[in-house]
Amino acid sequence: MNREHWGSRFGFIMAAAGSAIGLGNVWRFPYVAGENGGGAFLLIYLAIIAVFGFSLAMTEIALGRATQRNPVGAFRQLGGRLWTPAGYLGVIAGFVILSFYCVVAGWTLAYIGFMARGLLGSTDPAVLGQSFEAFIGDPWIPLYYAAGFMALVVLVVSSGVGRGIERANKWLMPALFLLLLILLIRAVTLPGAGEGLRFLLMPDFSKVSGATFGAALAQAFFSLSLGMGCLLTYGSYLSRSTRIPTTTATVVGLDLLASLMAGMIVLPVVFSFGFDPSSGPGLTFVTLPAIFASMPGGAIFGVMFFLLLAIAALTSAISILEPAVAYFVDEYGYTRRRTVSICALVCLALAVPSSLSFGHWSGLKILDRSFFDLMDYTATNLMLPLGALLTSLFVGWRWAAGARREIFEGTGIAGIWISVWLLVLRFVAPAGLVWIFLASSGLL
Ligand code: TRP
């Protein structure tokens, strides 16, 4: 069977950037940067992205393009039985991630509607906090929104690579950057915006510690969608004539740009209205609505902001589902349409306990965590670092010559850079990943 390919290099770049730019950029990056010393964190983050993120992203794309397979097929073809589990790990991680990602994505869809209908008119964060808790604690309504969100994902992914994924991203990503730009102009022209910008950009080295490097590393590879075969699968639809280094650099650059823009929107807004850049969902769903309510024309900017979040989440969710779909289609010859629906239903079934853990089942704790936190923790802190570790070890030590040819042949890139790339895969990335893994599993 002939494998479908991207219609253009631009299409691949939009799809890969769509995968990378997600909830991680818009709600997580601003406060992580803020809490970890602003500009000082940014410098470390930049270095980690340039060395570690970029090398690993190129490697994943090369694995996919060389084999023209899903993660399981790719590892099996190049590494045999011993390495096949690395592929399965990615496919399973996809189900786990999507099961909680679609819950939060559902909230963003709901908030577009709430904003548009003026239901969040209060300027008091305490009141908005209560309505947020009441909403996410409802047994049914958040699940309807999660299901609605998954229906959108199914619609796109079942239409195929070119007519579905590529076409959706080609429209949604430019729209996303347009929304970012409009909101950025609004944010930096608010009175007192300078303080927020200073908070994000001024290096405060007193806040830098070992933990800062860990936070930057974790943020970098979640943001670049590394460790579960998303980029591998998208790479498998890439044609031989595309140059991997420059194409990857564009994707990484767009991801960084989106994070910076989000930071320059959220922090000035928060500071301008005298709030604290507190962390987590609260900042997005409680503090920001309070601010939009007191800003002239805030309802419009509020709708735009949640639309931005929903688009970012949608294009990422598409890429989280695709590796599993590619696996069943490649390996068993199932039809895409049926596979997509079944995979989405499995994710949605797993989303039920996640969503209920904010309300009816909030008393249920597994290993001291709610079901939602357990899924998030298992995927983000254990499965993804392990997946990225196996990928770098496999390519660095088993498939180095092949990857080197796949990535660098015909690009004219100097040998010294190739040596740096190999050094990162063999030593730097494994050491960093083992460190995140130990630190986050509490063994360190
Ligand atoms: N990168 C996306 C974000 O920033 C999320 C995401 C998509 C992801 N695919 C992934 C994270 C694969 C880890 C692995 O929100």
PDB file of C-alpha atoms and ligand atoms in Angstrom, residues 19-25 97 101 221-226 228 230 316 319-320 384, ligand 1:
ATOM      1  CA  SER A  19       1.707  19.509  17.498  1.00  0.00           C
ATOM      2  CA  ALA A  20       4.333  21.432  19.441  1.00  0.00           C
ATOM      3  CA  ILE A  21       2.295  24.565  20.160  1.00  0.00           C
ATOM      4  CA  GLY A  22      -0.357  23.607  22.675  1.00  0.00           C
ATOM      5  CA  LEU A  23      -1.603  24.124  26.201  1.00  0.00           C
ATOM      6  CA  GLY A  24       2.044  23.777  27.264  1.00  0.00           C
ATOM      7  CA  ASN A  25       2.951  27.035  25.550  1.00  0.00           C
ATOM      8  CA  ILE A  97      -1.996  11.882  27.489  1.00  0.00           C
ATOM      9  CA  TYR A 101      -5.616  16.589  27.624  1.00  0.00           C
ATOM     10  CA  PHE A 221      10.481  18.321  25.768  1.00  0.00           C
ATOM     11  CA  PHE A 222       6.792  18.517  26.625  1.00  0.00           C
ATOM     12  CA  SER A 223       6.569  21.634  24.498  1.00  0.00           C
ATOM     13  CA  LEU A 224       8.311  20.024  21.545  1.00  0.00           C
ATOM     14  CA  SER A 225       6.054  16.917  21.758  1.00  0.00           C
ATOM     15  CA  LEU A 226       9.076  14.657  22.246  1.00  0.00           C
ATOM     16  CA  MET A 228       6.064   9.424  22.356  1.00  0.00           C
ATOM     17  CA  CYS A 230       4.443  12.282  17.518  1.00  0.00           C
ATOM     18  CA  SER A 316      -1.808  19.116  19.531  1.00  0.00           C
ATOM     19  CA  SER A 319      -0.880  14.756  16.763  1.00  0.00           C
ATOM     20  CA  ILE A 320      -1.289  12.785  19.994  1.00  0.00           C
ATOM     21  CA  LEU A 384       7.742  10.632  28.143  1.00  0.00           C
TER      22      LEU A 384
HETATM   23  N1  TRP B   1       3.444  19.971  22.871  1.00  0.00           N
HETATM   24  C1  TRP B   1       2.069  20.105  23.227  1.00  0.00           C
HETATM   25  C2  TRP B   1       1.869  21.266  24.185  1.00  0.00           C
HETATM   26  O1  TRP B   1       2.748  22.074  24.352  1.00  0.00           O
HETATM   27  C3  TRP B   1       1.494  18.859  23.823  1.00  0.00           C
HETATM   28  C4  TRP B   1       1.871  17.622  23.098  1.00  0.00           C
HETATM   29  C5  TRP B   1       1.487  17.237  21.865  1.00  0.00           C
HETATM   30  C6  TRP B   1       2.732  16.622  23.570  1.00  0.00           C
HETATM   31  N2  TRP B   1       2.061  16.048  21.548  1.00  0.00           N
HETATM   32  C7  TRP B   1       2.827  15.652  22.585  1.00  0.00           C
HETATM   33  C8  TRP B   1       3.434  16.474  24.737  1.00  0.00           C
HETATM   34  C9  TRP B   1       3.625  14.544  22.758  1.00  0.00           C
HETATM   35  C10 TRP B   1       4.229  15.381  24.900  1.00  0.00           C
HETATM   36  C11 TRP B   1       4.348  14.410  23.907  1.00  0.00           C
HETATM   37  O2  TRP B   1       0.809  21.400  24.772  1.00  0.00           O
END
